[in-house]
Amino acid sequence: MSQRVKVKQILQDEKTDYPVVVKGWIRSFRNNQFIALNDGSTNNNIQVVLDMDSVTPELLKRLTTGAAISVSGQVIPSLGKGQRVEVKAIELEILGDCDPEKYPLQLKNRPSLEYLREIAHLRFRTNTFGAIFRLRHSLAFAVHKFFNERGFVYLHTPIITASDAEGAGEMFHVTSFDIKNPPLTESGEIDYKEDFFGRATNLTVSGQLEGELGAMAFGDIYTFGPTFRAENSNTARHLAEFWMIEPEMAFYDLEDNMNLAEAFIKSVIGYVLENNKEDLEFLAQRLAEEEKQKPQQERSEMGLIEKLEFVLNNEFMRLTYTEAIDILKNSKPNKTKKFNYLIEEWGADLQSEHERYLVEKHFKKPVILTDYPKAIKAFYMKQNEDGKTVRAMDILFPGIGEIVGGSQREENYDKLVTRMQEMQLPVEEMSWYLDTRRFGTAPHAGFGLGFERLVLFVTGMGNIRDVIPFPRTPKSAEF
């Protein structure tokens, strides 16, 4: 018997008149003769043509949308419109029935994205989510390809950790205690010495600190794994569980860091433009339809593919935080009080609205901001000579705001310890991190890119919950 062939391959092949086995799910069935069959390898269906005489009435009844079938037949040139080839069925077997009364993905009721989030276990079967998750796969592959070609070592950093890399404090605790009856110390505190790890632990917010340890041995490393924030945020930009790409490079300064981050973003976007045309074109069409529903002033000036090519073909604009504050202070939305957060003085923490103004209205290209105030950035960032700013860099994108955050790291032991003490961080507990500054320290830098924000940008979707298979958000951990 012929081996099963994927629909994508049959549609790509030039040849016809050969036997084939195709398996997949019925997308539609018309005139009791034509099945549109999809197997997930592409959004395009293959048409299966039944020989009416060989199909029993019992079998016909079971050929419903969503049913899984196996077809043995012949690939032949198609006479109908819309497809070059089709499969003439010789044998058909139903692998799994699907009750049309209960199956929620019927074409006639065009389910909304909100409803599809409620049935995330089935939404992969729609064209929109098929395209999104094939693109997500390609972007992940392109990430590994980029770093591998540059000789980086892929390092797996811990998911359970006792440190809080960002000093943010919004973490999920990990314990083996019976939470109704945890052991207590004499003073009535929870006694973490009795816990599984012998201390309080949490889910990681970043692999960066451990990544730095690897960079001090291998030179260039990257991590790519899940990270967690217990931030009670219900926006279209936030998840409680998301994936981070975090490279750390020894002997890099801020300039090297910016150059690598820009090359990295351009490389992965270039990869999908070359390898995922079909899915991108489908999502571009979807976005164009969505844009038509918006008022004119809110519509994007560029289509999805144009936007991706724009990022690829433009140098990112580089400027300091101080220069950005001057632009924002004198901007029309600030002067007319249109910003929700008005920029009044140097030192303000930039919000998404400010980042997007710089990118979308002022420069009309991606922006890299550098040299932020020390007070609003993490303890590990290298301090500038002015005593006020640090060698940080954030990359800002249209529609997204910040997509990358990074910095040159502080390699000076004394300065790092002083900064940790100022921020009341536990110097003793972090001795393992400080050891990299004691034993053969070197200038080094790194950045973090939220993978879902990248997928959001590339797919043109409006909500981050639609670019991760099973979103984890406040009050929601379905499936």
Short mmCIF file of C-alpha atoms in Angstrom, two decimals:
data_model
loop_
_atom_site.label_atom_id
_atom_site.label_comp_id
_atom_site.label_asym_id
_atom_site.label_seq_id
_atom_site.Cartn_x
_atom_site.Cartn_y
_atom_site.Cartn_z
CA MET A 1 0.00 0.00 0.00
CA SER A 2 1.23 3.57 -0.71
CA GLN A 3 2.66 5.57 2.16
CA ARG A 4 0.59 8.44 3.52
CA VAL A 5 1.50 11.73 1.83
CA LYS A 6 0.83 15.14 3.40
CA VAL A 7 -1.55 17.50 1.63
CA LYS A 8 1.09 20.24 1.38
CA GLN A 9 3.40 17.94 -0.57
CA ILE A 10 0.69 16.81 -3.00
CA LEU A 11 -0.25 20.44 -3.70
CA GLN A 12 3.40 21.45 -4.18
CA ASP A 13 4.39 18.54 -6.43
CA GLU A 14 4.20 19.09 -10.16
CA LYS A 15 3.42 15.44 -10.92
CA THR A 16 -0.01 13.79 -11.29
CA ASP A 17 -1.42 10.29 -11.97
CA TYR A 18 0.05 8.40 -9.05
CA PRO A 19 -1.51 6.40 -6.19
CA VAL A 20 -1.70 8.06 -2.81
CA VAL A 21 -3.00 7.70 0.75
CA VAL A 22 -4.19 10.94 2.39
CA LYS A 23 -5.47 11.29 5.94
CA GLY A 24 -7.04 14.32 7.56
CA TRP A 25 -10.19 16.06 8.76
CA ILE A 26 -13.17 17.01 6.63
CA ARG A 27 -13.54 20.79 6.28
CA SER A 28 -16.59 20.59 4.03
CA PHE A 29 -18.59 18.06 1.99
CA ARG A 30 -20.79 19.16 -0.89
CA ASN A 31 -23.06 17.55 -3.48
CA ASN A 32 -22.47 14.20 -1.72
CA GLN A 33 -19.34 13.98 -3.85
CA PHE A 34 -16.65 16.59 -3.06
CA ILE A 35 -14.73 16.50 0.23
CA ALA A 36 -12.39 19.37 1.20
CA LEU A 37 -9.76 17.55 3.28
CA ASN A 38 -7.19 19.22 5.54
CA ASP A 39 -4.36 17.59 7.50
CA GLY A 40 -2.77 20.65 9.15
CA SER A 41 0.35 20.69 6.95
CA THR A 42 -1.07 23.76 5.15
CA ASN A 43 -4.19 25.92 5.28
CA ASN A 44 -5.07 24.70 1.79
CA ASN A 45 -7.39 21.71 1.47
CA ILE A 46 -7.16 18.96 -1.08
CA GLN A 47 -10.34 18.05 -2.91
CA VAL A 48 -11.28 14.37 -2.65
CA VAL A 49 -13.77 13.21 -5.29
CA LEU A 50 -15.99 10.26 -4.37
CA ASP A 51 -17.31 7.72 -6.83
CA MET A 52 -21.04 8.00 -6.06
CA ASP A 53 -21.76 4.36 -6.87
CA SER A 54 -19.29 2.96 -4.36
CA VAL A 55 -20.44 5.00 -1.31
CA THR A 56 -23.18 3.53 0.88
CA PRO A 57 -25.90 5.78 2.39
CA GLU A 58 -24.60 4.82 5.88
CA LEU A 59 -21.11 6.08 5.01
CA LEU A 60 -22.45 9.27 3.44
CA LYS A 61 -24.20 10.17 6.70
CA ARG A 62 -20.91 9.92 8.58
CA LEU A 63 -19.00 12.25 6.23
CA THR A 64 -19.47 15.36 8.39
CA THR A 65 -17.35 18.45 9.04
CA GLY A 66 -14.61 17.56 11.53
CA ALA A 67 -14.64 13.79 10.93
CA ALA A 68 -11.20 12.15 10.48
CA ILE A 69 -10.83 9.97 7.37
CA SER A 70 -8.27 7.98 5.43
CA VAL A 71 -8.50 7.98 1.63
CA SER A 72 -6.65 5.72 -0.79
CA GLY A 73 -6.87 6.98 -4.33
CA GLN A 74 -5.22 8.50 -7.38
CA VAL A 75 -3.85 12.04 -7.73
CA ILE A 76 -5.31 13.41 -10.97
CA PRO A 77 -5.42 16.85 -12.68
CA SER A 78 -8.51 18.75 -11.53
CA LEU A 79 -11.13 19.98 -13.96
CA GLY A 80 -12.81 22.17 -11.33
CA LYS A 81 -11.81 25.74 -10.50
CA GLY A 82 -9.58 26.59 -7.55
CA GLN A 83 -7.26 23.58 -7.54
CA ARG A 84 -4.63 22.12 -9.85
CA VAL A 85 -4.97 18.53 -8.63
CA GLU A 86 -7.46 16.43 -6.70
CA VAL A 87 -7.63 12.91 -5.31
CA LYS A 88 -10.00 10.44 -6.91
CA ALA A 89 -11.03 8.17 -4.04
CA ILE A 90 -10.80 4.40 -4.47
CA GLU A 91 -11.19 3.44 -0.81
CA LEU A 92 -12.40 5.59 2.08
CA GLU A 93 -12.30 4.75 5.78
CA ILE A 94 -13.72 6.84 8.62
CA LEU A 95 -11.19 6.99 11.44
CA GLY A 96 -13.18 9.19 13.82
CA ASP A 97 -16.79 10.39 13.65
CA CYS A 98 -17.76 13.99 14.45
CA ASP A 99 -21.29 14.90 15.52
CA PRO A 100 -22.25 17.93 13.38
CA GLU A 101 -24.86 19.06 15.92
CA LYS A 102 -22.26 19.40 18.68
CA TYR A 103 -19.06 20.31 16.78
CA PRO A 104 -18.48 24.06 17.40
CA LEU A 105 -16.37 24.79 14.31
CA GLN A 106 -19.03 24.95 11.63
CA LEU A 107 -18.33 27.34 8.76
CA LYS A 108 -21.80 28.84 8.99
CA ASN A 109 -21.29 30.29 12.48
CA ARG A 110 -17.80 31.92 11.96
CA PRO A 111 -16.71 31.80 15.64
CA SER A 112 -15.08 34.96 17.11
CA LEU A 113 -11.52 35.00 18.50
CA GLU A 114 -12.97 35.46 22.01
CA TYR A 115 -15.12 32.35 21.64
CA LEU A 116 -12.17 30.41 20.19
CA ARG A 117 -10.13 31.22 23.31
CA GLU A 118 -12.80 29.36 25.30
CA ILE A 119 -12.30 26.31 23.08
CA ALA A 120 -8.53 26.64 22.69
CA HIS A 121 -8.26 22.84 22.48
CA LEU A 122 -10.11 22.96 19.13
CA ARG A 123 -9.04 26.33 17.72
CA PHE A 124 -5.90 24.85 16.10
CA ARG A 125 -8.26 23.40 13.47
CA THR A 126 -9.22 26.82 12.12
CA ASN A 127 -7.27 28.47 9.31
CA THR A 128 -6.32 31.47 11.44
CA PHE A 129 -4.76 29.40 14.21
CA GLY A 130 -3.25 26.93 11.77
CA ALA A 131 -1.35 29.84 10.21
CA ILE A 132 -0.38 31.37 13.58
CA PHE A 133 1.07 28.20 15.05
CA ARG A 134 2.94 27.14 11.92
CA LEU A 135 4.49 30.62 11.99
CA ARG A 136 5.28 30.27 15.70
CA HIS A 137 7.08 27.01 14.91
CA SER A 138 9.09 28.63 12.10
CA LEU A 139 10.08 31.58 14.29
CA ALA A 140 11.28 29.21 17.04
CA PHE A 141 13.30 27.25 14.48
CA ALA A 142 14.75 30.50 13.09
CA VAL A 143 15.84 31.55 16.62
CA HIS A 144 17.87 28.37 17.10
CA LYS A 145 19.23 28.61 13.55
CA PHE A 146 20.46 32.20 14.09
CA PHE A 147 22.34 31.43 17.29
CA ASN A 148 23.64 28.08 16.12
CA GLU A 149 25.17 29.65 13.01
CA ARG A 150 27.01 32.14 15.24
CA GLY A 151 28.46 29.47 17.54
CA PHE A 152 26.28 30.19 20.59
CA VAL A 153 25.70 27.46 23.19
CA TYR A 154 22.03 26.78 24.01
CA LEU A 155 21.82 26.68 27.81
CA HIS A 156 18.82 25.37 29.76
CA THR A 157 18.41 27.54 32.84
CA PRO A 158 16.27 26.47 35.82
CA ILE A 159 12.51 26.90 35.86
CA ILE A 160 12.44 26.62 39.67
CA THR A 161 14.72 29.17 41.29
CA ALA A 162 15.34 30.94 44.60
CA SER A 163 16.28 34.26 42.97
CA ASP A 164 14.21 37.13 41.58
CA ALA A 165 16.23 38.38 38.62
CA GLU A 166 14.18 41.49 38.01
CA GLY A 167 13.56 42.50 41.62
CA ALA A 168 9.90 42.72 40.62
CA GLY A 169 8.58 40.48 43.38
CA GLU A 170 5.60 39.27 41.34
CA MET A 171 6.38 35.56 41.41
CA PHE A 172 4.61 32.23 41.67
CA HIS A 173 5.76 30.31 44.73
CA VAL A 174 6.69 26.64 44.45
CA THR A 175 6.16 24.41 47.46
CA SER A 176 5.45 20.82 48.44
CA PHE A 177 3.74 21.92 51.69
CA ASP A 178 0.17 21.06 52.57
CA ILE A 179 -0.98 24.66 52.17
CA LYS A 180 -3.70 24.22 54.80
CA ASN A 181 -1.13 23.19 57.37
CA PRO A 182 2.43 24.39 56.64
CA PRO A 183 5.12 23.92 59.32
CA LEU A 184 5.78 27.11 61.30
CA THR A 185 8.85 28.46 63.09
CA GLU A 186 8.69 29.39 66.78
CA SER A 187 7.86 32.98 65.77
CA GLY A 188 4.92 31.78 63.65
CA GLU A 189 6.51 32.29 60.20
CA ILE A 190 6.31 29.57 57.53
CA ASP A 191 9.35 27.34 58.01
CA TYR A 192 10.78 26.95 54.51
CA LYS A 193 13.68 24.88 55.88
CA GLU A 194 11.13 22.05 56.01
CA ASP A 195 10.08 22.55 52.36
CA PHE A 196 11.20 20.31 49.48
CA PHE A 197 14.19 22.50 48.54
CA GLY A 198 14.92 23.62 52.11
CA ARG A 199 14.21 27.25 51.19
CA ALA A 200 11.52 29.44 49.59
CA THR A 201 11.46 28.92 45.81
CA ASN A 202 9.50 30.32 42.88
CA LEU A 203 8.98 29.93 39.14
CA THR A 204 11.62 31.83 37.21
CA VAL A 205 10.99 35.33 35.85
CA SER A 206 14.16 35.20 33.72
CA GLY A 207 17.07 32.91 32.88
CA GLN A 208 19.45 35.86 32.61
CA LEU A 209 21.44 35.59 35.85
CA GLU A 210 22.21 31.92 35.25
CA GLY A 211 22.85 32.73 31.59
CA GLU A 212 25.58 35.17 32.62
CA LEU A 213 27.37 32.32 34.43
CA GLY A 214 27.41 30.34 31.17
CA ALA A 215 28.68 33.33 29.16
CA MET A 216 31.64 33.60 31.52
CA ALA A 217 32.74 30.15 30.36
CA PHE A 218 31.44 29.64 26.80
CA GLY A 219 31.62 33.24 25.61
CA ASP A 220 28.23 33.29 23.88
CA ILE A 221 25.13 31.51 25.18
CA TYR A 222 21.37 31.83 24.80
CA THR A 223 18.39 30.51 26.72
CA PHE A 224 14.94 29.99 25.26
CA GLY A 225 12.37 28.79 27.75
CA PRO A 226 9.23 29.52 29.75
CA THR A 227 9.15 32.37 32.27
CA PHE A 228 6.43 33.36 34.71
CA ARG A 229 5.06 36.60 36.21
CA ALA A 230 2.31 36.69 38.83
CA GLU A 231 1.31 40.17 37.72
CA ASN A 232 -2.44 40.71 37.93
CA SER A 233 -2.61 42.21 34.45
CA ASN A 234 -5.46 41.53 32.06
CA THR A 235 -4.21 43.44 29.04
CA ALA A 236 -3.87 42.22 25.43
CA ARG A 237 -0.06 42.35 25.94
CA HIS A 238 0.41 40.31 29.14
CA LEU A 239 0.57 36.61 29.99
CA ALA A 240 1.41 34.89 33.28
CA GLU A 241 3.40 32.19 31.42
CA PHE A 242 5.38 33.14 28.35
CA TRP A 243 8.60 32.24 26.54
CA MET A 244 11.79 34.30 26.63
CA ILE A 245 14.87 34.30 24.40
CA GLU A 246 17.85 35.56 26.38
CA PRO A 247 21.35 35.66 24.87
CA GLU A 248 24.36 36.64 27.01
CA MET A 249 27.68 37.49 25.39
CA ALA A 250 31.11 37.87 27.01
CA PHE A 251 33.33 40.70 25.71
CA TYR A 252 30.32 42.62 24.32
CA ASP A 253 29.60 46.27 25.04
CA LEU A 254 26.29 48.10 24.54
CA GLU A 255 27.00 48.79 20.85
CA ASP A 256 27.73 45.08 20.14
CA ASN A 257 24.54 44.18 22.02
CA MET A 258 22.40 46.54 19.89
CA ASN A 259 23.99 45.27 16.67
CA LEU A 260 23.31 41.63 17.60
CA ALA A 261 19.70 42.31 18.65
CA GLU A 262 18.94 44.16 15.41
CA ALA A 263 20.58 41.44 13.28
CA PHE A 264 18.68 38.78 15.24
CA ILE A 265 15.25 40.34 14.73
CA LYS A 266 15.92 40.92 11.03
CA SER A 267 17.15 37.35 10.60
CA VAL A 268 14.09 35.63 12.12
CA ILE A 269 11.65 37.93 10.27
CA GLY A 270 13.57 37.28 7.04
CA TYR A 271 13.31 33.53 7.64
CA VAL A 272 9.50 33.51 7.87
CA LEU A 273 9.10 35.90 4.92
CA GLU A 274 11.03 33.38 2.87
CA ASN A 275 9.56 30.16 4.26
CA ASN A 276 5.99 30.95 5.35
CA LYS A 277 4.62 33.03 2.48
CA GLU A 278 1.30 31.20 2.33
CA ASP A 279 0.49 31.60 6.03
CA LEU A 280 1.65 35.24 6.06
CA GLU A 281 -0.49 36.05 3.03
CA PHE A 282 -3.51 34.48 4.72
CA LEU A 283 -2.95 36.50 7.94
CA ALA A 284 -2.25 39.68 5.93
CA GLN A 285 -5.63 39.26 4.23
CA ARG A 286 -7.29 38.64 7.60
CA LEU A 287 -5.69 41.79 9.05
CA ALA A 288 -6.72 43.89 6.02
CA GLU A 289 -10.36 42.81 6.58
CA GLU A 290 -10.08 43.67 10.28
CA GLU A 291 -8.56 47.10 9.52
CA LYS A 292 -11.55 47.96 7.30
CA GLN A 293 -13.80 47.83 10.39
CA LYS A 294 -11.73 50.54 12.15
CA PRO A 295 -12.17 54.31 11.86
CA GLN A 296 -9.80 55.79 9.25
CA GLN A 297 -7.43 57.47 11.74
CA GLU A 298 -6.85 54.17 13.60
CA ARG A 299 -5.96 52.14 10.52
CA SER A 300 -2.41 50.99 10.02
CA GLU A 301 -0.53 52.69 7.18
CA MET A 302 1.01 49.37 6.15
CA GLY A 303 -0.22 45.86 5.51
CA LEU A 304 1.29 42.96 7.48
CA ILE A 305 3.87 41.86 4.90
CA GLU A 306 4.84 45.47 4.14
CA LYS A 307 5.38 46.04 7.87
CA LEU A 308 7.68 43.01 8.13
CA GLU A 309 9.64 44.07 5.05
CA PHE A 310 9.86 47.60 6.48
CA VAL A 311 11.58 46.27 9.63
CA LEU A 312 13.89 44.14 7.49
CA ASN A 313 14.92 46.97 5.17
CA ASN A 314 15.34 49.87 7.62
CA GLU A 315 18.15 50.65 10.00
CA PHE A 316 16.69 50.94 13.52
CA MET A 317 16.77 54.52 14.84
CA ARG A 318 19.10 54.80 17.85
CA LEU A 319 18.82 57.56 20.45
CA THR A 320 19.25 58.08 24.18
CA TYR A 321 16.48 58.14 26.75
CA THR A 322 17.32 61.83 27.36
CA GLU A 323 16.77 62.67 23.67
CA ALA A 324 13.50 60.69 23.72
CA ILE A 325 12.23 62.59 26.78
CA ASP A 326 12.85 65.92 24.98
CA ILE A 327 10.90 64.70 21.93
CA LEU A 328 8.03 63.44 24.09
CA LYS A 329 7.93 66.55 26.29
CA ASN A 330 7.50 68.74 23.21
CA SER A 331 5.16 66.37 21.37
CA LYS A 332 1.62 67.37 20.45
CA PRO A 333 -0.11 64.62 22.51
CA ASN A 334 1.89 65.69 25.58
CA LYS A 335 1.15 69.41 25.11
CA THR A 336 -2.57 68.77 24.45
CA LYS A 337 -2.71 66.29 27.36
CA LYS A 338 -3.70 63.37 25.08
CA PHE A 339 -1.21 61.00 26.72
CA ASN A 340 -2.65 59.11 29.71
CA TYR A 341 0.75 59.56 31.40
CA LEU A 342 2.09 63.08 30.79
CA ILE A 343 5.84 63.47 30.45
CA GLU A 344 6.83 66.29 32.77
CA GLU A 345 10.41 65.60 33.72
CA TRP A 346 13.51 63.53 33.10
CA GLY A 347 13.35 60.25 35.01
CA ALA A 348 9.80 59.27 34.02
CA ASP A 349 9.26 55.58 33.25
CA LEU A 350 8.13 55.37 29.62
CA GLN A 351 4.74 53.76 29.01
CA SER A 352 3.61 51.85 25.93
CA GLU A 353 1.85 54.97 24.56
CA HIS A 354 5.15 56.93 24.64
CA GLU A 355 7.11 54.09 23.03
CA ARG A 356 4.55 53.74 20.26
CA TYR A 357 4.47 57.50 19.65
CA LEU A 358 8.24 57.50 19.04
CA VAL A 359 8.04 54.53 16.67
CA GLU A 360 4.76 55.10 14.85
CA LYS A 361 4.41 58.88 14.73
CA HIS A 362 7.78 60.52 15.24
CA PHE A 363 10.43 58.34 13.58
CA LYS A 364 8.15 55.95 11.68
CA LYS A 365 10.67 53.11 12.13
CA PRO A 366 11.83 50.74 14.91
CA VAL A 367 13.70 52.59 17.66
CA ILE A 368 16.48 51.56 20.05
CA LEU A 369 16.53 53.68 23.21
CA THR A 370 19.69 53.67 25.33
CA ASP A 371 21.10 55.07 28.56
CA TYR A 372 18.05 55.02 30.83
CA PRO A 373 17.98 56.52 34.35
CA LYS A 374 19.58 54.19 36.87
CA ALA A 375 16.58 54.56 39.21
CA ILE A 376 14.11 52.83 36.85
CA LYS A 377 16.33 49.93 35.75
CA ALA A 378 17.54 46.66 37.26
CA PHE A 379 20.53 46.34 39.61
CA TYR A 380 22.77 44.43 37.17
CA MET A 381 23.02 47.14 34.48
CA LYS A 382 26.39 48.84 33.93
CA GLN A 383 26.52 52.34 35.34
CA ASN A 384 27.62 55.22 33.12
CA GLU A 385 30.23 57.76 34.19
CA ASP A 386 27.51 60.40 34.81
CA GLY A 387 26.32 58.46 37.90
CA LYS A 388 22.69 58.93 36.75
CA THR A 389 22.22 56.54 33.82
CA VAL A 390 22.93 52.93 32.94
CA ARG A 391 23.95 51.23 29.68
CA ALA A 392 20.52 49.83 28.98
CA MET A 393 18.85 49.41 25.60
CA ASP A 394 15.20 48.77 24.71
CA ILE A 395 14.00 48.04 21.18
CA LEU A 396 10.59 49.53 20.40
CA PHE A 397 8.32 48.24 17.63
CA PRO A 398 5.18 49.58 15.93
CA GLY A 399 1.98 48.26 17.48
CA ILE A 400 3.86 46.54 20.30
CA GLY A 401 6.04 49.02 22.16
CA GLU A 402 8.99 47.32 23.85
CA ILE A 403 9.94 44.03 22.22
CA VAL A 404 13.53 43.71 23.51
CA GLY A 405 15.09 44.85 26.78
CA GLY A 406 18.80 44.52 27.39
CA SER A 407 21.96 46.09 28.73
CA GLN A 408 25.66 45.89 29.20
CA ARG A 409 26.04 44.18 32.57
CA GLU A 410 27.93 45.70 35.49
CA GLU A 411 31.18 43.71 35.68
CA ASN A 412 32.75 45.77 38.47
CA TYR A 413 32.38 43.84 41.75
CA ASP A 414 32.35 46.85 44.09
CA LYS A 415 29.88 48.86 42.01
CA LEU A 416 27.55 45.86 41.72
CA VAL A 417 27.59 45.16 45.47
CA THR A 418 26.96 48.85 46.27
CA ARG A 419 24.01 48.89 43.84
CA MET A 420 22.57 45.69 45.36
CA GLN A 421 22.82 47.18 48.85
CA GLU A 422 21.10 50.38 47.67
CA MET A 423 18.24 48.24 46.32
CA GLN A 424 18.18 46.06 49.46
CA LEU A 425 18.98 42.87 47.58
CA PRO A 426 20.43 39.89 49.51
CA VAL A 427 24.17 40.14 48.72
CA GLU A 428 25.05 36.94 50.67
CA GLU A 429 22.44 34.82 48.85
CA MET A 430 23.69 36.09 45.49
CA SER A 431 27.34 35.19 46.13
CA TRP A 432 27.21 32.69 43.23
CA TYR A 433 26.32 35.56 40.86
CA LEU A 434 28.99 37.84 42.33
CA ASP A 435 31.62 35.12 41.86
CA THR A 436 31.62 35.88 38.12
CA ARG A 437 32.89 39.36 39.10
CA ARG A 438 35.48 37.93 41.49
CA PHE A 439 37.06 35.32 39.25
CA GLY A 440 38.16 36.60 35.84
CA THR A 441 35.49 39.23 35.29
CA ALA A 442 34.99 40.62 31.79
CA PRO A 443 32.74 43.15 30.08
CA HIS A 444 29.57 41.40 28.92
CA ALA A 445 26.07 42.18 27.71
CA GLY A 446 22.77 40.54 26.87
CA PHE A 447 19.10 41.05 26.14
CA GLY A 448 15.71 39.41 26.51
CA LEU A 449 13.05 39.12 23.83
CA GLY A 450 9.53 38.05 24.73
CA PHE A 451 8.80 35.37 22.13
CA GLU A 452 5.03 35.93 22.15
CA ARG A 453 5.50 39.64 21.43
CA LEU A 454 7.58 38.69 18.41
CA VAL A 455 4.88 36.22 17.26
CA LEU A 456 2.25 38.93 17.83
CA PHE A 457 4.15 41.34 15.60
CA VAL A 458 4.78 38.79 12.84
CA THR A 459 1.21 37.45 12.73
CA GLY A 460 -0.52 40.84 13.04
CA MET A 461 -2.79 39.52 15.80
CA GLY A 462 -4.14 42.01 18.33
CA ASN A 463 -4.12 39.88 21.50
CA ILE A 464 -1.17 37.97 22.95
CA ARG A 465 -3.57 35.19 24.08
CA ASP A 466 -3.99 34.26 20.43
CA VAL A 467 -0.31 33.49 19.76
CA ILE A 468 0.36 30.96 22.55
CA PRO A 469 -1.40 27.57 22.40
CA PHE A 470 -2.93 27.68 25.89
CA PRO A 471 -2.84 31.16 27.46
CA ARG A 472 -2.29 31.48 31.19
CA THR A 473 -3.77 34.72 32.53
CA PRO A 474 -5.33 35.91 35.82
CA LYS A 475 -8.29 33.63 36.74
CA SER A 476 -7.64 31.40 33.72
CA ALA A 477 -5.64 28.17 33.48
CA GLU A 478 -7.90 26.06 31.25
CA PHE A 479 -6.81 22.88 29.46
#
